[in-house]
Coordinates of C-alpha atoms in Angstrom, one line a residue:
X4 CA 119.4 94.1 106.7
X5 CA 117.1 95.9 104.5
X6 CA 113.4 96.3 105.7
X7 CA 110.9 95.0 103.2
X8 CA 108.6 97.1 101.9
X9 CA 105.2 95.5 102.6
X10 CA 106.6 95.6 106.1
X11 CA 106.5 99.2 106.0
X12 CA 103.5 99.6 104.1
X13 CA 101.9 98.0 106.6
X14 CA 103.2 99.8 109.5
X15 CA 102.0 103.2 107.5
X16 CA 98.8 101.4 106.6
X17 CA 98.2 100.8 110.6
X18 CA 98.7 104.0 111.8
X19 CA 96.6 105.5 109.1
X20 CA 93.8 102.9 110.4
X21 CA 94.5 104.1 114.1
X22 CA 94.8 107.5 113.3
X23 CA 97.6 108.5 114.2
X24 CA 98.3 110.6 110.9
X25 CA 95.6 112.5 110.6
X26 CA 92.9 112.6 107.1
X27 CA 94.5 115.2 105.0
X28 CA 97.9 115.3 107.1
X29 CA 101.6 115.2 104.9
X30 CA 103.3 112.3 104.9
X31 CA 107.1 112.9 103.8
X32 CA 109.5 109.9 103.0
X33 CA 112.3 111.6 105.3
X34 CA 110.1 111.7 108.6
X35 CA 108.8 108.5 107.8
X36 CA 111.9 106.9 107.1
X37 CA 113.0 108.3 110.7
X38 CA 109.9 107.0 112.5
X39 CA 109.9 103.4 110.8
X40 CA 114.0 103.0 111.4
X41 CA 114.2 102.5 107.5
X42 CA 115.8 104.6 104.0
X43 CA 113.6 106.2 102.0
X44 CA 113.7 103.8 99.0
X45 CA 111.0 101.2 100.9
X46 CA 108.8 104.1 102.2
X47 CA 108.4 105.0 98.6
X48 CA 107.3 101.7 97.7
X49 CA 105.1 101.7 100.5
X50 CA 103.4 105.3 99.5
X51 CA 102.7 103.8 96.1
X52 CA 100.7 100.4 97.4
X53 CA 99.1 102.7 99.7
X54 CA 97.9 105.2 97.3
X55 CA 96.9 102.5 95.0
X56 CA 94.7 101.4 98.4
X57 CA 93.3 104.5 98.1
X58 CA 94.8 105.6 102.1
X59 CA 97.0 107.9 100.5
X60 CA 97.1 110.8 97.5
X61 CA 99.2 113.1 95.9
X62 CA 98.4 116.0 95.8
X63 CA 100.4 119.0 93.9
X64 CA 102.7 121.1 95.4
X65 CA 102.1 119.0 98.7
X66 CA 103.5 115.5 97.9
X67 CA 101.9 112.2 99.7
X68 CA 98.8 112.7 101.9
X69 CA 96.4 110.9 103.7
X70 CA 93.2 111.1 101.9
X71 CA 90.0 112.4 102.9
X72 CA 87.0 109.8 102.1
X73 CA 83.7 111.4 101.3
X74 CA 80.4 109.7 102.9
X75 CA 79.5 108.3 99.4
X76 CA 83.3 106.7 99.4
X77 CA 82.9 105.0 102.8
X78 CA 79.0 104.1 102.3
X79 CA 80.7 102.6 99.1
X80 CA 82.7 100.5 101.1
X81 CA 80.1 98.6 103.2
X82 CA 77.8 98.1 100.0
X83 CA 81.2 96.2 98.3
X84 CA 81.8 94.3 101.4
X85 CA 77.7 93.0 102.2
X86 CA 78.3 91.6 98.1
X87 CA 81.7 90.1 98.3
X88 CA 81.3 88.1 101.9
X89 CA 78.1 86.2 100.7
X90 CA 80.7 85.4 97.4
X91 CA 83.5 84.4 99.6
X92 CA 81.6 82.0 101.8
X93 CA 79.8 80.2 99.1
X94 CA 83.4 79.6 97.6
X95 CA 84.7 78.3 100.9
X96 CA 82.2 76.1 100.7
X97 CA 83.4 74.3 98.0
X98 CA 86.7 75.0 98.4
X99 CA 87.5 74.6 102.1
X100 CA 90.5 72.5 103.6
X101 CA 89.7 70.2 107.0
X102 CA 92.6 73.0 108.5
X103 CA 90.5 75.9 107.9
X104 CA 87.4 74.1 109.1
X105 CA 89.4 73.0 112.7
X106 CA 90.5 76.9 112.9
X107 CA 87.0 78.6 112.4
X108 CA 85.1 76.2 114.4
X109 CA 87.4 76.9 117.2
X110 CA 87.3 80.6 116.3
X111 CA 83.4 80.1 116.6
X112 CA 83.3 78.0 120.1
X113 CA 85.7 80.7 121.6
X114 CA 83.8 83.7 120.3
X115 CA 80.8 82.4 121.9
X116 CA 82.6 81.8 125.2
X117 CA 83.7 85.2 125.5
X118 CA 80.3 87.0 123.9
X119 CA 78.3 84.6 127.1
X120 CA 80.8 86.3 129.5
X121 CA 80.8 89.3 128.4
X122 CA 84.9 89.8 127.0
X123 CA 83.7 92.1 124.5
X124 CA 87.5 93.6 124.5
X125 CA 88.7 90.6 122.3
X126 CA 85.5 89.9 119.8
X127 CA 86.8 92.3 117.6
X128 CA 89.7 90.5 117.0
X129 CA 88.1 87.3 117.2
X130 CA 85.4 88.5 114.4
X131 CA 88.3 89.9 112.4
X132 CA 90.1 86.6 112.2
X133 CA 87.2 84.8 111.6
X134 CA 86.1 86.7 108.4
X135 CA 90.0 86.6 107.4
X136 CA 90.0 82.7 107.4
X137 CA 87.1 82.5 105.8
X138 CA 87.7 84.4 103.2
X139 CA 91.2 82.6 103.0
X140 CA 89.6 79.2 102.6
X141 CA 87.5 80.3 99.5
X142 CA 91.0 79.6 98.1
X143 CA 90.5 82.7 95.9
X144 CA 94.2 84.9 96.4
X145 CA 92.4 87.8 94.9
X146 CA 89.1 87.8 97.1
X147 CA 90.9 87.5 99.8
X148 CA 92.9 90.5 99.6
X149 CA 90.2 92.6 98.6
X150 CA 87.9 91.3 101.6
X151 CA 91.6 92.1 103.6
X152 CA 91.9 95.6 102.0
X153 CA 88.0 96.2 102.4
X154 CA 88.4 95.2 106.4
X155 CA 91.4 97.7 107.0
X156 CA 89.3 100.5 105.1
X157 CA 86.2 100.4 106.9
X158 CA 88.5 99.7 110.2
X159 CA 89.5 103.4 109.1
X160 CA 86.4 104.8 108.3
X161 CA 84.0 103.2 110.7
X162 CA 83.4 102.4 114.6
X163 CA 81.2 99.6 115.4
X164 CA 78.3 100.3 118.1
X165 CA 79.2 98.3 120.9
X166 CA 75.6 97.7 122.0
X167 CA 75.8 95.0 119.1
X168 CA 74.6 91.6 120.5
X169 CA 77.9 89.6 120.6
X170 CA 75.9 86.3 121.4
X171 CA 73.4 86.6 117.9
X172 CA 76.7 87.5 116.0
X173 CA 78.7 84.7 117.3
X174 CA 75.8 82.1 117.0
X175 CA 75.2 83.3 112.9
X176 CA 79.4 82.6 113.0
X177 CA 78.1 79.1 114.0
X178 CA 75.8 78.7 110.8
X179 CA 78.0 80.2 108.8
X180 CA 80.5 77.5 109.7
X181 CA 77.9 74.8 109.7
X182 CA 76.8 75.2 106.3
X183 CA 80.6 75.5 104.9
X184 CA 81.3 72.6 106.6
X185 CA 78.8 70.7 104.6
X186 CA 79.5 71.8 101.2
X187 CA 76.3 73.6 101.2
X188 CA 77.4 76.3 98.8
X189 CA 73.8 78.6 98.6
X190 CA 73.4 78.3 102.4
X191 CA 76.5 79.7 103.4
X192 CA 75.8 82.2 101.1
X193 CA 72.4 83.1 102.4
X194 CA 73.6 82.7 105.6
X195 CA 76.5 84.9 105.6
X196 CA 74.2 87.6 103.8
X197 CA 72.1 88.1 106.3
X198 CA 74.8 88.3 108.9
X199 CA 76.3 91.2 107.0
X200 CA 72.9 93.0 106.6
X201 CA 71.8 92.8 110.2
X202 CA 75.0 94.2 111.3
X203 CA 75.1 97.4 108.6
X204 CA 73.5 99.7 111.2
X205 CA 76.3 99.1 114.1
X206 CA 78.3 101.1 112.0
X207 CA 78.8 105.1 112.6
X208 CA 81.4 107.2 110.4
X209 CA 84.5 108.1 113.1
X210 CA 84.9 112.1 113.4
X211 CA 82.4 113.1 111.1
X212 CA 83.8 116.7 111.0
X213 CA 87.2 114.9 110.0
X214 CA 85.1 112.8 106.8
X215 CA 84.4 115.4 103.8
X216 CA 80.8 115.5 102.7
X217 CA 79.6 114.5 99.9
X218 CA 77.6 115.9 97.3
X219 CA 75.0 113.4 97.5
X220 CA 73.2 112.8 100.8
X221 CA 73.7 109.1 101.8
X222 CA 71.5 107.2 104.8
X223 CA 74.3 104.6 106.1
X224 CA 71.7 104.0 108.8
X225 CA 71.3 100.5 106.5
X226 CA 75.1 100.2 106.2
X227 CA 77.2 96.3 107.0
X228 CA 79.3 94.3 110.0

C-alpha cells in the first residue's frame, strides 16, 4: 500500500520540530525513504511541501537541507502569530458550531484542573489543541493552516518558560471561550490579544548557537504564547 505523502511530510516535519535532524543537516531521499519504510517518490513530495514551509532548502551542490532561521525570521514568526489569533477568534465568533463550543469549553475546564494541580506535563498539549480548535471553528481552511504551520514553526524555533502561570493562561482560555460563545466578535478579539501579548516574553530561541544571527539586532524579550 503506498504511503501518502502528507503522511510523510509530516513525519519529516516532526522530527525537524524535535530536532532530531539537525538546522543545516542533509536530508537525502534514499536515507529517508529507509527511515520512514517508504520509496523515494513520496519523500520527494514531502521535501517540496516542506521547503515551501520554509523547514527545508536546497541548497547547490548539497541537495535538501534543513534550514537555518535567522533571529529576525523567528521574531517574524511570533509578530505574524500575536496578529492572526486576535483575527481567528473574532471569526470564531461568528462562525462557531455548538461542536466546537462543547470541545473548547471542555478543553478549558480541563486545562484549569490540571494548571490548579500542577500537571504542567500535559498543558502544552492541552494549549495546543485549544488554539487548534479555535482556529478551526473560524471556519476559515486557510487561517487555519497558517495558524497550524505558524504553531509547528515556533514549536521549532522556540521553548516556552515554564515559570509561565498555567492558572492566568488557562483562566484568559476561559474568556476567550466566553466571549466566542456569545457572538461577541470584538471581545474575543481583544481578549485573545492580550493573551498573546502577555505570553510573548515566555518565549526563548532553542540553541542559540544553532539559530544564525541576523544582521539586525532584534529584542524578542516582547515576543508571543
Amino acid at each position: 500500500m503506498r504511503i501518502p505523502a502528507h503522511a510523510v511530510c509530516t513525519a519529516i516535519r516532526d522530527d525537524i520540530v524535535s530536532g532530531t535532524y539537525e538546522r543545516g543537516s542533509r536530508l537525502t531521499e534514499e536515507l529517508l525513504a529507509r527511515r520512514y519504510g517508504v520509496s523515494r517518490v513520496p519523500v520527494r513530495e514531502a521535501l517540496r511541501t516542506l521547503e515551501s514551509e520554509g523547514f527545508v532548502v536546497t541548497r547547490r551542490h548539497a541537495g535538501a537541507c534543513v534550514a537555518e532561521p535567522t533571529e529576525q525570521e523567528a521574531a517574524d514568526l511570533l509578530e505574524i502569530r500575536t496578529l492572526l489569533e486576535p483575527l481567528s477568534a473574532a471569526r470564531a465568533a461568528q462562525r462557531r458550531t455548538e461542536a466546537h463550543l462543547k470541545v473548547l469549553r471542555g478543553l478549558v475546564r480541563l486545562g484549569q484542573e490540571r494548571a490548579r494541580r500542577g500537571q504542567g506535563e500535559d498543558l502544552r498539549s492541552l494549549g495546543g489543541w485549544f488554539h487548534e480548535t479555535l482556529a478551526q471553528a473560524s471556519g476559515s481552511p486557510g487561517l487555519t493552516a497558517m495558524l497550524a504551520q505558524l504553531r509547528h514553526k515556533i514549536a521549532w524555533m522556540y521553548s516556552v518558560d515554564a515559570s509561565t502561570r498555567p492558572v492566568e493562561a488557562w483562566a484568559e482560555h476561559g474568556a476567550i471561550v466566553d466571549a466566542v460563545a456569545r457572538g461577541d466578535a470584538e471581545r474575543a478579539r481583544a481578549v485573545t490579544a492580550q493573551h498573546a501579548e502577555r505570553w510573548l516574553s515566555s518565549h526563548r530561541l532553542r540553541r542559540p548557537a544553532a539559530v544564525r544571527t541576523s544582521q539586525h539586532s532584534v529584542n524578542t524579550a516582547g515576543v508571543p504564547n
